[in-house]
Amino acid sequence: MSYFANAGQILIEFVFGILVGLIVLRVLLQLVRANFHNPICQFLYKASNPILMPLRRVIPAWRRLDIAGVVLAWALLLLKRVLIFAMMPVMPSFAGLVVIAFADLISFVLMLMLILILVRVILSFVGSDSYHPVVPLVYQLTEPVL
């Protein structure tokens, strides 16, 4: 791979990581019924709403799970893998890309939960009576797991 391909891969991973992070956080916040008056929740809602609303008209939610958000996150990861593999000389089959994107989604969610749990542990040592909007959000997201 050339130097420009490496830079392109880093840029693709960064941009798609941010987009998937916004969507996955929104899905998780809806799943745990987080307080949407929190400024961080408001930002996530406003940032992901233009992308997610057209898809929600086609794919409805199931109970508390926003299936449109999950499908969008999976599709973004699939597009990321297609773009990355397009820079390489060998392209896997479409079925392989679908499986890789699904594994990427599971890996992303597990890594996000691990980071949130570590942040909660650090907050428990430092003192959690801070009035920062991240503190209640971290507690709400990690409470079902712990």
JSON list of N, CA and C in Angstrom, two decimals, residues 14-44:
[
{"chain": "A", "resi": 14, "resn": "PHE", "atom": "N", "xyz": [-11.33, 7.33, 10.47]},
{"chain": "A", "resi": 14, "resn": "PHE", "atom": "CA", "xyz": [-11.68, 8.41, 11.39]},
{"chain": "A", "resi": 14, "resn": "PHE", "atom": "C", "xyz": [-13.08, 8.93, 11.13]},
{"chain": "A", "resi": 15, "resn": "VAL", "atom": "N", "xyz": [-13.38, 9.26, 9.89]},
{"chain": "A", "resi": 15, "resn": "VAL", "atom": "CA", "xyz": [-14.69, 9.84, 9.55]},
{"chain": "A", "resi": 15, "resn": "VAL", "atom": "C", "xyz": [-15.81, 8.85, 9.84]},
{"chain": "A", "resi": 16, "resn": "PHE", "atom": "N", "xyz": [-15.64, 7.61, 9.41]},
{"chain": "A", "resi": 16, "resn": "PHE", "atom": "CA", "xyz": [-16.69, 6.63, 9.65]},
{"chain": "A", "resi": 16, "resn": "PHE", "atom": "C", "xyz": [-16.78, 6.25, 11.12]},
{"chain": "A", "resi": 17, "resn": "GLY", "atom": "N", "xyz": [-15.67, 6.30, 11.85]},
{"chain": "A", "resi": 17, "resn": "GLY", "atom": "CA", "xyz": [-15.70, 6.05, 13.29]},
{"chain": "A", "resi": 17, "resn": "GLY", "atom": "C", "xyz": [-16.53, 7.09, 14.02]},
{"chain": "A", "resi": 18, "resn": "ILE", "atom": "N", "xyz": [-16.39, 8.35, 13.62]},
{"chain": "A", "resi": 18, "resn": "ILE", "atom": "CA", "xyz": [-17.19, 9.43, 14.23]},
{"chain": "A", "resi": 18, "resn": "ILE", "atom": "C", "xyz": [-18.67, 9.23, 13.92]},
{"chain": "A", "resi": 19, "resn": "LEU", "atom": "N", "xyz": [-18.99, 8.96, 12.66]},
{"chain": "A", "resi": 19, "resn": "LEU", "atom": "CA", "xyz": [-20.39, 8.79, 12.27]},
{"chain": "A", "resi": 19, "resn": "LEU", "atom": "C", "xyz": [-21.03, 7.59, 12.97]},
{"chain": "A", "resi": 20, "resn": "VAL", "atom": "N", "xyz": [-20.34, 6.47, 12.98]},
{"chain": "A", "resi": 20, "resn": "VAL", "atom": "CA", "xyz": [-20.88, 5.27, 13.63]},
{"chain": "A", "resi": 20, "resn": "VAL", "atom": "C", "xyz": [-20.99, 5.50, 15.13]},
{"chain": "A", "resi": 21, "resn": "GLY", "atom": "N", "xyz": [-20.04, 6.21, 15.71]},
{"chain": "A", "resi": 21, "resn": "GLY", "atom": "CA", "xyz": [-20.11, 6.52, 17.13]},
{"chain": "A", "resi": 21, "resn": "GLY", "atom": "C", "xyz": [-21.33, 7.34, 17.49]},
{"chain": "A", "resi": 22, "resn": "LEU", "atom": "N", "xyz": [-21.65, 8.34, 16.67]},
{"chain": "A", "resi": 22, "resn": "LEU", "atom": "CA", "xyz": [-22.86, 9.14, 16.90]},
{"chain": "A", "resi": 22, "resn": "LEU", "atom": "C", "xyz": [-24.12, 8.27, 16.85]},
{"chain": "A", "resi": 23, "resn": "ILE", "atom": "N", "xyz": [-24.20, 7.43, 15.84]},
{"chain": "A", "resi": 23, "resn": "ILE", "atom": "CA", "xyz": [-25.39, 6.60, 15.66]},
{"chain": "A", "resi": 23, "resn": "ILE", "atom": "C", "xyz": [-25.51, 5.57, 16.77]},
{"chain": "A", "resi": 24, "resn": "VAL", "atom": "N", "xyz": [-24.41, 4.89, 17.10]},
{"chain": "A", "resi": 24, "resn": "VAL", "atom": "CA", "xyz": [-24.46, 3.85, 18.13]},
{"chain": "A", "resi": 24, "resn": "VAL", "atom": "C", "xyz": [-24.78, 4.46, 19.49]},
{"chain": "A", "resi": 25, "resn": "LEU", "atom": "N", "xyz": [-24.19, 5.61, 19.81]},
{"chain": "A", "resi": 25, "resn": "LEU", "atom": "CA", "xyz": [-24.51, 6.25, 21.08]},
{"chain": "A", "resi": 25, "resn": "LEU", "atom": "C", "xyz": [-25.98, 6.64, 21.14]},
{"chain": "A", "resi": 26, "resn": "ARG", "atom": "N", "xyz": [-26.52, 7.13, 20.04]},
{"chain": "A", "resi": 26, "resn": "ARG", "atom": "CA", "xyz": [-27.94, 7.48, 20.04]},
{"chain": "A", "resi": 26, "resn": "ARG", "atom": "C", "xyz": [-28.82, 6.25, 20.25]},
{"chain": "A", "resi": 27, "resn": "VAL", "atom": "N", "xyz": [-28.48, 5.14, 19.60]},
{"chain": "A", "resi": 27, "resn": "VAL", "atom": "CA", "xyz": [-29.26, 3.91, 19.77]},
{"chain": "A", "resi": 27, "resn": "VAL", "atom": "C", "xyz": [-29.16, 3.43, 21.21]},
{"chain": "A", "resi": 28, "resn": "LEU", "atom": "N", "xyz": [-27.96, 3.46, 21.79]},
{"chain": "A", "resi": 28, "resn": "LEU", "atom": "CA", "xyz": [-27.80, 3.01, 23.17]},
{"chain": "A", "resi": 28, "resn": "LEU", "atom": "C", "xyz": [-28.54, 3.92, 24.15]},
{"chain": "A", "resi": 29, "resn": "LEU", "atom": "N", "xyz": [-28.50, 5.22, 23.90]},
{"chain": "A", "resi": 29, "resn": "LEU", "atom": "CA", "xyz": [-29.21, 6.15, 24.78]},
{"chain": "A", "resi": 29, "resn": "LEU", "atom": "C", "xyz": [-30.72, 5.94, 24.72]},
{"chain": "A", "resi": 30, "resn": "GLN", "atom": "N", "xyz": [-31.24, 5.64, 23.54]},
{"chain": "A", "resi": 30, "resn": "GLN", "atom": "CA", "xyz": [-32.67, 5.34, 23.43]},
{"chain": "A", "resi": 30, "resn": "GLN", "atom": "C", "xyz": [-33.00, 4.01, 24.09]},
{"chain": "A", "resi": 31, "resn": "LEU", "atom": "N", "xyz": [-32.08, 3.07, 24.02]},
{"chain": "A", "resi": 31, "resn": "LEU", "atom": "CA", "xyz": [-32.30, 1.75, 24.59]},
{"chain": "A", "resi": 31, "resn": "LEU", "atom": "C", "xyz": [-32.37, 1.80, 26.11]},
{"chain": "A", "resi": 32, "resn": "VAL", "atom": "N", "xyz": [-31.56, 2.64, 26.73]},
{"chain": "A", "resi": 32, "resn": "VAL", "atom": "CA", "xyz": [-31.57, 2.74, 28.19]},
{"chain": "A", "resi": 32, "resn": "VAL", "atom": "C", "xyz": [-32.49, 3.86, 28.69]},
{"chain": "A", "resi": 33, "resn": "ARG", "atom": "N", "xyz": [-33.18, 4.50, 27.77]},
{"chain": "A", "resi": 33, "resn": "ARG", "atom": "CA", "xyz": [-34.10, 5.60, 28.10]},
{"chain": "A", "resi": 33, "resn": "ARG", "atom": "C", "xyz": [-33.40, 6.70, 28.89]},
{"chain": "A", "resi": 34, "resn": "ALA", "atom": "N", "xyz": [-32.35, 7.20, 28.31]},
{"chain": "A", "resi": 34, "resn": "ALA", "atom": "CA", "xyz": [-31.58, 8.27, 28.95]},
{"chain": "A", "resi": 34, "resn": "ALA", "atom": "C", "xyz": [-32.37, 9.57, 28.93]},
{"chain": "A", "resi": 35, "resn": "ASN", "atom": "N", "xyz": [-31.98, 10.46, 29.80]},
{"chain": "A", "resi": 35, "resn": "ASN", "atom": "CA", "xyz": [-32.62, 11.77, 29.90]},
{"chain": "A", "resi": 35, "resn": "ASN", "atom": "C", "xyz": [-32.20, 12.60, 28.69]},
{"chain": "A", "resi": 36, "resn": "PHE", "atom": "N", "xyz": [-33.14, 12.87, 27.79]},
{"chain": "A", "resi": 36, "resn": "PHE", "atom": "CA", "xyz": [-32.80, 13.61, 26.57]},
{"chain": "A", "resi": 36, "resn": "PHE", "atom": "C", "xyz": [-32.80, 15.12, 26.78]},
{"chain": "A", "resi": 37, "resn": "HIS", "atom": "N", "xyz": [-32.90, 15.57, 28.02]},
{"chain": "A", "resi": 37, "resn": "HIS", "atom": "CA", "xyz": [-32.71, 16.99, 28.30]},
{"chain": "A", "resi": 37, "resn": "HIS", "atom": "C", "xyz": [-31.25, 17.29, 28.58]},
{"chain": "A", "resi": 38, "resn": "ASN", "atom": "N", "xyz": [-30.43, 16.24, 28.65]},
{"chain": "A", "resi": 38, "resn": "ASN", "atom": "CA", "xyz": [-28.99, 16.38, 28.82]},
{"chain": "A", "resi": 38, "resn": "ASN", "atom": "C", "xyz": [-28.42, 17.05, 27.56]},
{"chain": "A", "resi": 39, "resn": "PRO", "atom": "N", "xyz": [-27.51, 18.02, 27.71]},
{"chain": "A", "resi": 39, "resn": "PRO", "atom": "CA", "xyz": [-26.97, 18.70, 26.52]},
{"chain": "A", "resi": 39, "resn": "PRO", "atom": "C", "xyz": [-26.23, 17.77, 25.56]},
{"chain": "A", "resi": 40, "resn": "ILE", "atom": "N", "xyz": [-25.58, 16.75, 26.08]},
{"chain": "A", "resi": 40, "resn": "ILE", "atom": "CA", "xyz": [-24.88, 15.81, 25.21]},
{"chain": "A", "resi": 40, "resn": "ILE", "atom": "C", "xyz": [-25.88, 14.99, 24.41]},
{"chain": "A", "resi": 41, "resn": "CYS", "atom": "N", "xyz": [-26.97, 14.59, 25.05]},
{"chain": "A", "resi": 41, "resn": "CYS", "atom": "CA", "xyz": [-28.03, 13.86, 24.33]},
{"chain": "A", "resi": 41, "resn": "CYS", "atom": "C", "xyz": [-28.66, 14.75, 23.27]},
{"chain": "A", "resi": 42, "resn": "GLN", "atom": "N", "xyz": [-28.85, 16.01, 23.59]},
{"chain": "A", "resi": 42, "resn": "GLN", "atom": "CA", "xyz": [-29.40, 16.93, 22.61]},
{"chain": "A", "resi": 42, "resn": "GLN", "atom": "C", "xyz": [-28.49, 17.06, 21.40]},
{"chain": "A", "resi": 43, "resn": "PHE", "atom": "N", "xyz": [-27.17, 17.14, 21.65]},
{"chain": "A", "resi": 43, "resn": "PHE", "atom": "CA", "xyz": [-26.22, 17.22, 20.54]},
{"chain": "A", "resi": 43, "resn": "PHE", "atom": "C", "xyz": [-26.28, 15.95, 19.68]},
{"chain": "A", "resi": 44, "resn": "LEU", "atom": "N", "xyz": [-26.26, 14.79, 20.32]},
{"chain": "A", "resi": 44, "resn": "LEU", "atom": "CA", "xyz": [-26.31, 13.53, 19.57]},
{"chain": "A", "resi": 44, "resn": "LEU", "atom": "C", "xyz": [-27.60, 13.43, 18.76]}
]
